């Protein structure tokens, strides 16, 4: 499986702050870039996703920024809330099979 | 509610003792996946099915096998679990290859003593 590098491994943010998680990929054949959110004791669930033909996608407080030339994409969580505390996985898909990053544990302090 | 169900949620086995993990889905999805997730690591794809067509990842150990008797059920068999096989095992589904959203079950936490 092609590698997807995700950073940071853990992130602590105050309520109301901005959380930023970064991912980088190698394979230019990847054509779909989802982010999954995982709460303790639950499986990952799709949060937001982007295709490489756009540079940004926003859904509520969550935004993906995509830089095709740099082969990087990032998740921005605006006005972070304690309920956003979870593990976030980026992924890159090629041939309809996702390759996941290692995950970022986000803690939002009240 | 349509969902992906995994049983058991926690499984303890002894070194070398075969174990079977199960996954069922009410989504009627064609594709089912098994992932292994170790602490602080990315979920690692073990294999996936498109209907009954089985696709094994090249680096999946022979110790891991899978069965999909029908659309709804999929099993992961670990023939001789080693200490290194202790992990969370995640089952996921997607409608077909042109539907890129994966729906995950809650996972089975496997402990090997």
PDB file of N, CA and C in Angstrom, chain A:
ATOM      1  N   UNK A   1       0.848  -1.181   0.000  1.00  0.00           N
ATOM      2  CA  UNK A   1       0.000   0.000   0.000  1.00  0.00           C
ATOM      3  C   UNK A   1       0.883   1.230   0.000  1.00  0.00           C
ATOM      4  N   UNK A   2       0.498   2.226  -0.798  1.00  0.00           N
ATOM      5  CA  UNK A   2       1.218   3.483  -0.816  1.00  0.00           C
ATOM      6  C   UNK A   2       1.022   4.197   0.508  1.00  0.00           C
ATOM      7  N   UNK A   3       2.026   4.947   0.908  1.00  0.00           N
ATOM      8  CA  UNK A   3       2.011   5.575   2.216  1.00  0.00           C
ATOM      9  C   UNK A   3       1.296   6.918   2.184  1.00  0.00           C
ATOM     10  N   UNK A   4       0.606   7.219   3.256  1.00  0.00           N
ATOM     11  CA  UNK A   4       0.032   8.541   3.506  1.00  0.00           C
ATOM     12  C   UNK A   4       0.564   8.992   4.858  1.00  0.00           C
ATOM     13  N   UNK A   5       1.259  10.120   4.874  1.00  0.00           N
ATOM     14  CA  UNK A   5       1.888  10.607   6.104  1.00  0.00           C
ATOM     15  C   UNK A   5       1.003  11.672   6.728  1.00  0.00           C
ATOM     16  N   UNK A   6       0.697  11.495   8.010  1.00  0.00           N
ATOM     17  CA  UNK A   6      -0.209  12.388   8.724  1.00  0.00           C
ATOM     18  C   UNK A   6       0.484  12.974   9.944  1.00  0.00           C
ATOM     19  N   UNK A   7       0.239  14.260  10.159  1.00  0.00           N
ATOM     20  CA  UNK A   7       0.807  14.922  11.339  1.00  0.00           C
ATOM     21  C   UNK A   7      -0.127  16.041  11.798  1.00  0.00           C
ATOM     22  N   UNK A   8      -0.094  16.398  13.085  1.00  0.00           N
ATOM     23  CA  UNK A   8       0.678  15.763  14.152  1.00  0.00           C
ATOM     24  C   UNK A   8       0.003  14.480  14.628  1.00  0.00           C
ATOM     25  N   UNK A   9       0.679  13.748  15.453  1.00  0.00           N
ATOM     26  CA  UNK A   9       0.107  12.530  16.010  1.00  0.00           C
ATOM     27  C   UNK A   9      -0.934  12.861  17.077  1.00  0.00           C
ATOM     28  N   UNK A  10      -0.709  13.960  17.792  1.00  0.00           N
ATOM     29  CA  UNK A  10      -1.676  14.404  18.782  1.00  0.00           C
ATOM     30  C   UNK A  10      -1.734  15.922  18.773  1.00  0.00           C
ATOM     31  N   UNK A  11      -2.881  16.437  19.178  1.00  0.00           N
ATOM     32  CA  UNK A  11      -3.127  17.872  19.093  1.00  0.00           C
ATOM     33  C   UNK A  11      -4.055  18.276  20.227  1.00  0.00           C
ATOM     34  N   UNK A  12      -3.660  19.299  20.950  1.00  0.00           N
ATOM     35  CA  UNK A  12      -4.493  19.829  22.025  1.00  0.00           C
ATOM     36  C   UNK A  12      -4.836  21.278  21.689  1.00  0.00           C
ATOM     37  N   UNK A  13      -6.119  21.591  21.717  1.00  0.00           N
ATOM     38  CA  UNK A  13      -6.607  22.911  21.320  1.00  0.00           C
ATOM     39  C   UNK A  13      -7.611  23.394  22.363  1.00  0.00           C
ATOM     40  N   UNK A  14      -7.629  24.678  22.568  1.00  0.00           N
ATOM     41  CA  UNK A  14      -8.643  25.260  23.449  1.00  0.00           C
ATOM     42  C   UNK A  14      -9.955  25.431  22.682  1.00  0.00           C
ATOM     43  N   UNK A  15     -11.033  25.350  23.413  1.00  0.00           N
ATOM     44  CA  UNK A  15     -12.352  25.580  22.824  1.00  0.00           C
ATOM     45  C   UNK A  15     -12.364  26.904  22.078  1.00  0.00           C
ATOM     46  N   UNK A  16     -12.889  26.865  20.858  1.00  0.00           N
ATOM     47  CA  UNK A  16     -12.950  28.072  20.043  1.00  0.00           C
ATOM     48  C   UNK A  16     -11.753  28.252  19.131  1.00  0.00           C
ATOM     49  N   UNK A  17     -10.723  27.474  19.340  1.00  0.00           N
ATOM     50  CA  UNK A  17      -9.523  27.595  18.525  1.00  0.00           C
ATOM     51  C   UNK A  17      -9.639  26.844  17.204  1.00  0.00           C
ATOM     52  N   UNK A  18      -8.590  26.927  16.418  1.00  0.00           N
ATOM     53  CA  UNK A  18      -8.547  26.247  15.111  1.00  0.00           C
ATOM     54  C   UNK A  18      -7.645  25.021  15.231  1.00  0.00           C
ATOM     55  N   UNK A  19      -8.166  23.886  14.785  1.00  0.00           N
ATOM     56  CA  UNK A  19      -7.373  22.660  14.749  1.00  0.00           C
ATOM     57  C   UNK A  19      -6.960  22.407  13.307  1.00  0.00           C
ATOM     58  N   UNK A  20      -5.686  22.106  13.116  1.00  0.00           N
ATOM     59  CA  UNK A  20      -5.174  21.860  11.764  1.00  0.00           C
ATOM     60  C   UNK A  20      -4.409  20.539  11.752  1.00  0.00           C
ATOM     61  N   UNK A  21      -4.803  19.665  10.851  1.00  0.00           N
ATOM     62  CA  UNK A  21      -4.153  18.363  10.695  1.00  0.00           C
ATOM     63  C   UNK A  21      -3.705  18.252   9.245  1.00  0.00           C
ATOM     64  N   UNK A  22      -2.486  17.792   9.051  1.00  0.00           N
ATOM     65  CA  UNK A  22      -1.895  17.763   7.719  1.00  0.00           C
ATOM     66  C   UNK A  22      -1.612  16.343   7.239  1.00  0.00           C
ATOM     67  N   UNK A  23      -1.754  16.156   5.950  1.00  0.00           N
ATOM     68  CA  UNK A  23      -1.424  14.869   5.347  1.00  0.00           C
ATOM     69  C   UNK A  23      -0.684  15.077   4.035  1.00  0.00           C
ATOM     70  N   UNK A  24       0.194  14.137   3.725  1.00  0.00           N
ATOM     71  CA  UNK A  24       0.936  14.165   2.475  1.00  0.00           C
ATOM     72  C   UNK A  24       0.903  12.777   1.857  1.00  0.00           C
ATOM     73  N   UNK A  25       0.860  12.734   0.545  1.00  0.00           N
ATOM     74  CA  UNK A  25       0.798  11.455  -0.139  1.00  0.00           C
ATOM     75  C   UNK A  25       1.854  11.409  -1.235  1.00  0.00           C
ATOM     76  N   UNK A  26       2.062  10.207  -1.744  1.00  0.00           N
ATOM     77  CA  UNK A  26       3.108  10.026  -2.750  1.00  0.00           C
ATOM     78  C   UNK A  26       2.553   9.693  -4.135  1.00  0.00           C
ATOM     79  N   UNK A  27       1.505   8.903  -4.135  1.00  0.00           N
ATOM     80  CA  UNK A  27       1.021   8.350  -5.397  1.00  0.00           C
ATOM     81  C   UNK A  27       0.102   9.342  -6.109  1.00  0.00           C
ATOM     82  N   UNK A  28       0.512   9.799  -7.271  1.00  0.00           N
ATOM     83  CA  UNK A  28      -0.287  10.778  -7.997  1.00  0.00           C
ATOM     84  C   UNK A  28      -1.552  10.162  -8.594  1.00  0.00           C
ATOM     85  N   UNK A  29      -1.692   8.859  -8.507  1.00  0.00           N
ATOM     86  CA  UNK A  29      -2.900   8.213  -9.018  1.00  0.00           C
ATOM     87  C   UNK A  29      -4.064   8.294  -8.026  1.00  0.00           C
ATOM     88  N   UNK A  30      -3.788   8.694  -6.808  1.00  0.00           N
ATOM     89  CA  UNK A  30      -4.883   8.861  -5.846  1.00  0.00           C
ATOM     90  C   UNK A  30      -5.864   9.904  -6.372  1.00  0.00           C
ATOM     91  N   UNK A  31      -7.170   9.601  -6.237  1.00  0.00           N
ATOM     92  CA  UNK A  31      -8.152  10.497  -6.829  1.00  0.00           C
ATOM     93  C   UNK A  31      -9.307  10.875  -5.908  1.00  0.00           C
ATOM     94  N   UNK A  32      -9.153  10.559  -4.639  1.00  0.00           N
ATOM     95  CA  UNK A  32     -10.214  10.902  -3.686  1.00  0.00           C
ATOM     96  C   UNK A  32      -9.583  10.950  -2.314  1.00  0.00           C
ATOM     97  N   UNK A  33      -9.893  11.995  -1.546  1.00  0.00           N
ATOM     98  CA  UNK A  33      -9.183  12.234  -0.294  1.00  0.00           C
ATOM     99  C   UNK A  33     -10.206  12.489   0.824  1.00  0.00           C
ATOM    100  N   UNK A  34     -10.578  11.427   1.544  1.00  0.00           N
ATOM    101  CA  UNK A  34     -11.546  11.586   2.633  1.00  0.00           C
ATOM    102  C   UNK A  34     -10.866  11.762   3.977  1.00  0.00           C
ATOM    103  N   UNK A  35     -11.588  12.336   4.887  1.00  0.00           N
ATOM    104  CA  UNK A  35     -11.194  12.392   6.287  1.00  0.00           C
ATOM    105  C   UNK A  35     -12.250  11.619   7.089  1.00  0.00           C
ATOM    106  N   UNK A  36     -11.746  10.783   7.991  1.00  0.00           N
ATOM    107  CA  UNK A  36     -12.628  10.023   8.862  1.00  0.00           C
ATOM    108  C   UNK A  36     -12.414  10.460  10.308  1.00  0.00           C
ATOM    109  N   UNK A  37     -13.504  10.429  11.057  1.00  0.00           N
ATOM    110  CA  UNK A  37     -13.502  10.799  12.476  1.00  0.00           C
ATOM    111  C   UNK A  37     -13.856   9.559  13.283  1.00  0.00           C
ATOM    112  N   UNK A  38     -13.078   9.281  14.321  1.00  0.00           N
ATOM    113  CA  UNK A  38     -13.322   8.089  15.131  1.00  0.00           C
ATOM    114  C   UNK A  38     -13.393   8.466  16.596  1.00  0.00           C
ATOM    115  N   UNK A  39     -14.532   8.173  17.208  1.00  0.00           N
ATOM    116  CA  UNK A  39     -14.687   8.350  18.649  1.00  0.00           C
ATOM    117  C   UNK A  39     -14.341   7.046  19.353  1.00  0.00           C
ATOM    118  N   UNK A  40     -13.932   7.123  20.621  1.00  0.00           N
ATOM    119  CA  UNK A  40     -13.572   5.893  21.353  1.00  0.00           C
ATOM    120  C   UNK A  40     -14.697   4.870  21.324  1.00  0.00           C
ATOM    121  N   UNK A  41     -14.335   3.638  21.031  1.00  0.00           N
ATOM    122  CA  UNK A  41     -15.320   2.566  21.012  1.00  0.00           C
ATOM    123  C   UNK A  41     -16.169   2.498  19.759  1.00  0.00           C
ATOM    124  N   UNK A  42     -15.901   3.359  18.806  1.00  0.00           N
ATOM    125  CA  UNK A  42     -16.673   3.394  17.552  1.00  0.00           C
ATOM    126  C   UNK A  42     -15.744   3.195  16.374  1.00  0.00           C
ATOM    127  N   UNK A  43     -16.323   2.773  15.259  1.00  0.00           N
ATOM    128  CA  UNK A  43     -15.537   2.718  14.045  1.00  0.00           C
ATOM    129  C   UNK A  43     -15.419   4.102  13.425  1.00  0.00           C
ATOM    130  N   UNK A  44     -14.450   4.284  12.543  1.00  0.00           N
ATOM    131  CA  UNK A  44     -14.320   5.575  11.855  1.00  0.00           C
ATOM    132  C   UNK A  44     -15.561   5.872  11.023  1.00  0.00           C
ATOM    133  N   UNK A  45     -15.884   7.154  10.904  1.00  0.00           N
ATOM    134  CA  UNK A  45     -17.016   7.594  10.093  1.00  0.00           C
ATOM    135  C   UNK A  45     -16.563   8.743   9.205  1.00  0.00           C
ATOM    136  N   UNK A  46     -17.052   8.740   7.972  1.00  0.00           N
ATOM    137  CA  UNK A  46     -16.657   9.786   7.031  1.00  0.00           C
ATOM    138  C   UNK A  46     -17.076  11.154   7.550  1.00  0.00           C
ATOM    139  N   UNK A  47     -16.132  12.088   7.523  1.00  0.00           N
ATOM    140  CA  UNK A  47     -16.385  13.451   7.970  1.00  0.00           C
ATOM    141  C   UNK A  47     -16.559  14.393   6.782  1.00  0.00           C
ATOM    142  N   UNK A  48     -15.597  14.378   5.901  1.00  0.00           N
ATOM    143  CA  UNK A  48     -15.597  15.267   4.748  1.00  0.00           C
ATOM    144  C   UNK A  48     -14.590  14.705   3.751  1.00  0.00           C
ATOM    145  N   UNK A  49     -14.777  15.012   2.475  1.00  0.00           N
ATOM    146  CA  UNK A  49     -13.868  14.476   1.463  1.00  0.00           C
ATOM    147  C   UNK A  49     -13.728  15.463   0.313  1.00  0.00           C
ATOM    148  N   UNK A  50     -12.659  15.292  -0.450  1.00  0.00           N
ATOM    149  CA  UNK A  50     -12.391  16.197  -1.561  1.00  0.00           C
ATOM    150  C   UNK A  50     -11.811  15.423  -2.735  1.00  0.00           C
ATOM    151  N   UNK A  51     -12.077  15.895  -3.930  1.00  0.00           N
ATOM    152  CA  UNK A  51     -11.438  15.352  -5.131  1.00  0.00           C
ATOM    153  C   UNK A  51     -10.354  16.319  -5.578  1.00  0.00           C
ATOM    154  N   UNK A  52      -9.350  15.847  -6.307  1.00  0.00           N
ATOM    155  CA  UNK A  52      -8.189  16.692  -6.616  1.00  0.00           C
ATOM    156  C   UNK A  52      -8.445  17.800  -7.616  1.00  0.00           C
ATOM    157  N   UNK A  53      -9.656  17.906  -8.143  1.00  0.00           N
ATOM    158  CA  UNK A  53      -9.927  18.975  -9.100  1.00  0.00           C
ATOM    159  C   UNK A  53     -10.369  20.278  -8.421  1.00  0.00           C
ATOM    160  N   UNK A  54     -10.454  20.265  -7.086  1.00  0.00           N
ATOM    161  CA  UNK A  54     -10.773  21.493  -6.349  1.00  0.00           C
ATOM    162  C   UNK A  54      -9.716  21.699  -5.271  1.00  0.00           C
ATOM    163  N   UNK A  55      -9.544  22.936  -4.854  1.00  0.00           N
ATOM    164  CA  UNK A  55      -8.495  23.251  -3.884  1.00  0.00           C
ATOM    165  C   UNK A  55      -9.026  23.373  -2.460  1.00  0.00           C
ATOM    166  N   UNK A  56     -10.333  23.487  -2.335  1.00  0.00           N
ATOM    167  CA  UNK A  56     -10.890  23.633  -0.989  1.00  0.00           C
ATOM    168  C   UNK A  56     -12.335  23.154  -0.982  1.00  0.00           C
ATOM    169  N   UNK A  57     -12.704  22.553   0.152  1.00  0.00           N
ATOM    170  CA  UNK A  57     -14.095  22.164   0.356  1.00  0.00           C
ATOM    171  C   UNK A  57     -14.456  22.444   1.799  1.00  0.00           C
ATOM    172  N   UNK A  58     -15.597  23.080   1.982  1.00  0.00           N
ATOM    173  CA  UNK A  58     -16.017  23.473   3.324  1.00  0.00           C
ATOM    174  C   UNK A  58     -17.380  22.894   3.635  1.00  0.00           C
ATOM    175  N   UNK A  59     -17.491  22.312   4.823  1.00  0.00           N
ATOM    176  CA  UNK A  59     -18.770  21.826   5.317  1.00  0.00           C
ATOM    177  C   UNK A  59     -18.891  22.238   6.780  1.00  0.00           C
ATOM    178  N   UNK A  60     -19.668  23.278   7.018  1.00  0.00           N
ATOM    179  CA  UNK A  60     -19.812  23.788   8.380  1.00  0.00           C
ATOM    180  C   UNK A  60     -18.490  24.301   8.907  1.00  0.00           C
ATOM    181  N   UNK A  61     -18.067  23.758  10.036  1.00  0.00           N
ATOM    182  CA  UNK A  61     -16.806  24.206  10.640  1.00  0.00           C
ATOM    183  C   UNK A  61     -15.585  23.468  10.087  1.00  0.00           C
ATOM    184  N   UNK A  62     -15.814  22.506   9.220  1.00  0.00           N
ATOM    185  CA  UNK A  62     -14.741  21.664   8.705  1.00  0.00           C
ATOM    186  C   UNK A  62     -14.392  22.056   7.269  1.00  0.00           C
ATOM    187  N   UNK A  63     -13.091  22.239   7.029  1.00  0.00           N
ATOM    188  CA  UNK A  63     -12.606  22.622   5.705  1.00  0.00           C
ATOM    189  C   UNK A  63     -11.431  21.741   5.327  1.00  0.00           C
ATOM    190  N   UNK A  64     -11.443  21.238   4.089  1.00  0.00           N
ATOM    191  CA  UNK A  64     -10.268  20.575   3.547  1.00  0.00           C
ATOM    192  C   UNK A  64      -9.593  21.553   2.581  1.00  0.00           C
ATOM    193  N   UNK A  65      -8.292  21.715   2.745  1.00  0.00           N
ATOM    194  CA  UNK A  65      -7.476  22.446   1.772  1.00  0.00           C
ATOM    195  C   UNK A  65      -6.612  21.438   1.037  1.00  0.00           C
ATOM    196  N   UNK A  66      -6.550  21.565  -0.281  1.00  0.00           N
ATOM    197  CA  UNK A  66      -5.852  20.571  -1.101  1.00  0.00           C
ATOM    198  C   UNK A  66      -4.844  21.269  -2.006  1.00  0.00           C
ATOM    199  N   UNK A  67      -3.607  20.791  -1.960  1.00  0.00           N
ATOM    200  CA  UNK A  67      -2.542  21.332  -2.801  1.00  0.00           C
ATOM    201  C   UNK A  67      -2.005  20.200  -3.667  1.00  0.00           C
ATOM    202  N   UNK A  68      -2.490  20.154  -4.899  1.00  0.00           N
ATOM    203  CA  UNK A  68      -2.159  19.029  -5.763  1.00  0.00           C
ATOM    204  C   UNK A  68      -0.683  19.002  -6.122  1.00  0.00           C
ATOM    205  N   UNK A  69      -0.088  20.154  -6.379  1.00  0.00           N
ATOM    206  CA  UNK A  69       1.314  20.184  -6.795  1.00  0.00           C
ATOM    207  C   UNK A  69       2.233  19.722  -5.666  1.00  0.00           C
ATOM    208  N   UNK A  70       1.868  20.061  -4.440  1.00  0.00           N
ATOM    209  CA  UNK A  70       2.674  19.650  -3.285  1.00  0.00           C
ATOM    210  C   UNK A  70       2.293  18.270  -2.775  1.00  0.00           C
ATOM    211  N   UNK A  71       1.224  17.714  -3.304  1.00  0.00           N
ATOM    212  CA  UNK A  71       0.688  16.429  -2.848  1.00  0.00           C
ATOM    213  C   UNK A  71       0.425  16.453  -1.346  1.00  0.00           C
ATOM    214  N   UNK A  72      -0.271  17.504  -0.939  1.00  0.00           N
ATOM    215  CA  UNK A  72      -0.602  17.666   0.468  1.00  0.00           C
ATOM    216  C   UNK A  72      -2.066  18.093   0.607  1.00  0.00           C
ATOM    217  N   UNK A  73      -2.670  17.711   1.707  1.00  0.00           N
ATOM    218  CA  UNK A  73      -4.005  18.185   2.013  1.00  0.00           C
ATOM    219  C   UNK A  73      -4.150  18.277   3.531  1.00  0.00           C
ATOM    220  N   UNK A  74      -5.039  19.137   3.959  1.00  0.00           N
ATOM    221  CA  UNK A  74      -5.164  19.373   5.387  1.00  0.00           C
ATOM    222  C   UNK A  74      -6.625  19.564   5.780  1.00  0.00           C
ATOM    223  N   UNK A  75      -6.878  19.272   7.045  1.00  0.00           N
ATOM    224  CA  UNK A  75      -8.202  19.460   7.633  1.00  0.00           C
ATOM    225  C   UNK A  75      -8.116  20.605   8.625  1.00  0.00           C
ATOM    226  N   UNK A  76      -9.008  21.563   8.476  1.00  0.00           N
ATOM    227  CA  UNK A  76      -9.100  22.674   9.402  1.00  0.00           C
ATOM    228  C   UNK A  76     -10.443  22.581  10.123  1.00  0.00           C
ATOM    229  N   UNK A  77     -10.392  22.621  11.446  1.00  0.00           N
ATOM    230  CA  UNK A  77     -11.617  22.642  12.235  1.00  0.00           C
ATOM    231  C   UNK A  77     -11.693  24.009  12.897  1.00  0.00           C
ATOM    232  N   UNK A  78     -12.631  24.802  12.447  1.00  0.00           N
ATOM    233  CA  UNK A  78     -12.801  26.141  12.998  1.00  0.00           C
ATOM    234  C   UNK A  78     -13.650  26.070  14.263  1.00  0.00           C
ATOM    235  N   UNK A  79     -13.441  27.033  15.174  1.00  0.00           N
ATOM    236  CA  UNK A  79     -14.244  27.092  16.401  1.00  0.00           C
ATOM    237  C   UNK A  79     -14.338  25.706  17.041  1.00  0.00           C
ATOM    238  N   UNK A  80     -13.203  25.095  17.297  1.00  0.00           N
ATOM    239  CA  UNK A  80     -13.157  23.729  17.810  1.00  0.00           C
ATOM    240  C   UNK A  80     -13.948  23.613  19.108  1.00  0.00           C
ATOM    241  N   UNK A  81     -14.663  22.504  19.242  1.00  0.00           N
ATOM    242  CA  UNK A  81     -15.518  22.254  20.399  1.00  0.00           C
ATOM    243  C   UNK A  81     -15.076  20.971  21.113  1.00  0.00           C
ATOM    244  N   UNK A  82     -15.354  20.872  22.410  1.00  0.00           N
ATOM    245  CA  UNK A  82     -14.999  19.638  23.129  1.00  0.00           C
ATOM    246  C   UNK A  82     -15.567  18.381  22.468  1.00  0.00           C
ATOM    247  N   UNK A  83     -16.728  18.492  21.849  1.00  0.00           N
ATOM    248  CA  UNK A  83     -17.323  17.360  21.151  1.00  0.00           C
ATOM    249  C   UNK A  83     -16.564  16.939  19.915  1.00  0.00           C
ATOM    250  N   UNK A  84     -15.597  17.748  19.472  1.00  0.00           N
ATOM    251  CA  UNK A  84     -14.750  17.386  18.335  1.00  0.00           C
ATOM    252  C   UNK A  84     -13.592  16.484  18.759  1.00  0.00           C
ATOM    253  N   UNK A  85     -13.437  16.294  20.063  1.00  0.00           N
ATOM    254  CA  UNK A  85     -12.348  15.450  20.567  1.00  0.00           C
ATOM    255  C   UNK A  85     -12.528  14.030  20.049  1.00  0.00           C
ATOM    256  N   UNK A  86     -11.580  13.584  19.275  1.00  0.00           N
ATOM    257  CA  UNK A  86     -11.675  12.298  18.587  1.00  0.00           C
ATOM    258  C   UNK A  86     -10.342  12.045  17.890  1.00  0.00           C
ATOM    259  N   UNK A  87     -10.246  10.901  17.243  1.00  0.00           N
ATOM    260  CA  UNK A  87      -9.096  10.624  16.388  1.00  0.00           C
ATOM    261  C   UNK A  87      -9.513  10.864  14.946  1.00  0.00           C
ATOM    262  N   UNK A  88      -8.678  11.554  14.202  1.00  0.00           N
ATOM    263  CA  UNK A  88      -8.967  11.898  12.811  1.00  0.00           C
ATOM    264  C   UNK A  88      -7.965  11.195  11.900  1.00  0.00           C
ATOM    265  N   UNK A  89      -8.490  10.533  10.899  1.00  0.00           N
ATOM    266  CA  UNK A  89      -7.665   9.846   9.911  1.00  0.00           C
ATOM    267  C   UNK A  89      -7.857  10.487   8.551  1.00  0.00           C
ATOM    268  N   UNK A  90      -6.760  10.828   7.912  1.00  0.00           N
ATOM    269  CA  UNK A  90      -6.863  11.163   6.504  1.00  0.00           C
ATOM    270  C   UNK A  90      -6.688   9.889   5.693  1.00  0.00           C
ATOM    271  N   UNK A  91      -7.137   9.928   4.487  1.00  0.00           N
ATOM    272  CA  UNK A  91      -6.979   8.781   3.603  1.00  0.00           C
ATOM    273  C   UNK A  91      -6.834   9.273   2.172  1.00  0.00           C
ATOM    274  N   UNK A  92      -6.242   8.435   1.357  1.00  0.00           N
ATOM    275  CA  UNK A  92      -6.135   8.698  -0.068  1.00  0.00           C
ATOM    276  C   UNK A  92      -6.594   7.447  -0.785  1.00  0.00           C
ATOM    277  N   UNK A  93      -7.397   7.648  -1.807  1.00  0.00           N
ATOM    278  CA  UNK A  93      -7.965   6.497  -2.499  1.00  0.00           C
ATOM    279  C   UNK A  93      -7.508   6.452  -3.940  1.00  0.00           C
ATOM    280  N   UNK A  94      -7.113   5.258  -4.331  1.00  0.00           N
ATOM    281  CA  UNK A  94      -6.803   4.970  -5.716  1.00  0.00           C
ATOM    282  C   UNK A  94      -7.330   3.586  -5.997  1.00  0.00           C
ATOM    283  N   UNK A  95      -7.892   3.390  -7.160  1.00  0.00           N
ATOM    284  CA  UNK A  95      -8.507   2.097  -7.477  1.00  0.00           C
ATOM    285  C   UNK A  95      -9.536   1.714  -6.432  1.00  0.00           C
ATOM    286  N   UNK A  96     -10.170   2.757  -5.858  1.00  0.00           N
ATOM    287  CA  UNK A  96     -11.287   2.574  -4.929  1.00  0.00           C
ATOM    288  C   UNK A  96     -10.897   1.925  -3.604  1.00  0.00           C
ATOM    289  N   UNK A  97      -9.598   1.819  -3.323  1.00  0.00           N
ATOM    290  CA  UNK A  97      -9.133   1.261  -2.059  1.00  0.00           C
ATOM    291  C   UNK A  97      -8.450   2.374  -1.267  1.00  0.00           C
ATOM    292  N   UNK A  98      -8.909   2.649  -0.046  1.00  0.00           N
ATOM    293  CA  UNK A  98      -8.279   3.727   0.722  1.00  0.00           C
ATOM    294  C   UNK A  98      -7.008   3.292   1.428  1.00  0.00           C
ATOM    295  N   UNK A  99      -6.054   4.198   1.462  1.00  0.00           N
ATOM    296  CA  UNK A  99      -4.859   4.065   2.281  1.00  0.00           C
ATOM    297  C   UNK A  99      -4.943   5.138   3.348  1.00  0.00           C
ATOM    298  N   UNK A 100      -4.818   4.728   4.592  1.00  0.00           N
ATOM    299  CA  UNK A 100      -5.035   5.650   5.707  1.00  0.00           C
ATOM    300  C   UNK A 100      -3.731   6.192   6.265  1.00  0.00           C
ATOM    301  N   UNK A 101      -3.799   7.422   6.800  1.00  0.00           N
ATOM    302  CA  UNK A 101      -2.735   7.947   7.626  1.00  0.00           C
ATOM    303  C   UNK A 101      -2.814   7.349   9.021  1.00  0.00           C
ATOM    304  N   UNK A 102      -1.819   7.673   9.862  1.00  0.00           N
ATOM    305  CA  UNK A 102      -1.713   7.049  11.175  1.00  0.00           C
ATOM    306  C   UNK A 102      -2.711   7.599  12.188  1.00  0.00           C
ATOM    307  N   UNK A 103      -3.336   8.698  11.865  1.00  0.00           N
ATOM    308  CA  UNK A 103      -4.327   9.248  12.777  1.00  0.00           C
ATOM    309  C   UNK A 103      -3.777  10.366  13.644  1.00  0.00           C
ATOM    310  N   UNK A 104      -4.658  11.283  14.013  1.00  0.00           N
ATOM    311  CA  UNK A 104      -4.336  12.376  14.923  1.00  0.00           C
ATOM    312  C   UNK A 104      -5.342  12.383  16.043  1.00  0.00           C
ATOM    313  N   UNK A 105      -4.842  12.287  17.260  1.00  0.00           N
ATOM    314  CA  UNK A 105      -5.721  12.356  18.420  1.00  0.00           C
ATOM    315  C   UNK A 105      -5.911  13.822  18.805  1.00  0.00           C
ATOM    316  N   UNK A 106      -7.124  14.308  18.644  1.00  0.00           N
ATOM    317  CA  UNK A 106      -7.442  15.713  18.951  1.00  0.00           C
ATOM    318  C   UNK A 106      -8.169  15.795  20.282  1.00  0.00           C
ATOM    319  N   UNK A 107      -7.667  16.648  21.147  1.00  0.00           N
ATOM    320  CA  UNK A 107      -8.343  16.950  22.406  1.00  0.00           C
ATOM    321  C   UNK A 107      -8.651  18.437  22.411  1.00  0.00           C
ATOM    322  N   UNK A 108      -9.909  18.772  22.616  1.00  0.00           N
ATOM    323  CA  UNK A 108     -10.328  20.163  22.714  1.00  0.00           C
ATOM    324  C   UNK A 108     -10.726  20.437  24.154  1.00  0.00           C
ATOM    325  N   UNK A 109      -9.966  21.309  24.803  1.00  0.00           N
ATOM    326  CA  UNK A 109     -10.245  21.636  26.207  1.00  0.00           C
ATOM    327  C   UNK A 109     -11.347  22.677  26.304  1.00  0.00           C
ATOM    328  N   UNK A 110     -12.259  22.503  27.270  1.00  0.00           N
ATOM    329  CA  UNK A 110     -13.358  23.456  27.432  1.00  0.00           C
ATOM    330  C   UNK A 110     -12.862  24.845  27.835  1.00  0.00           C
TER     331      UNK A 110
END
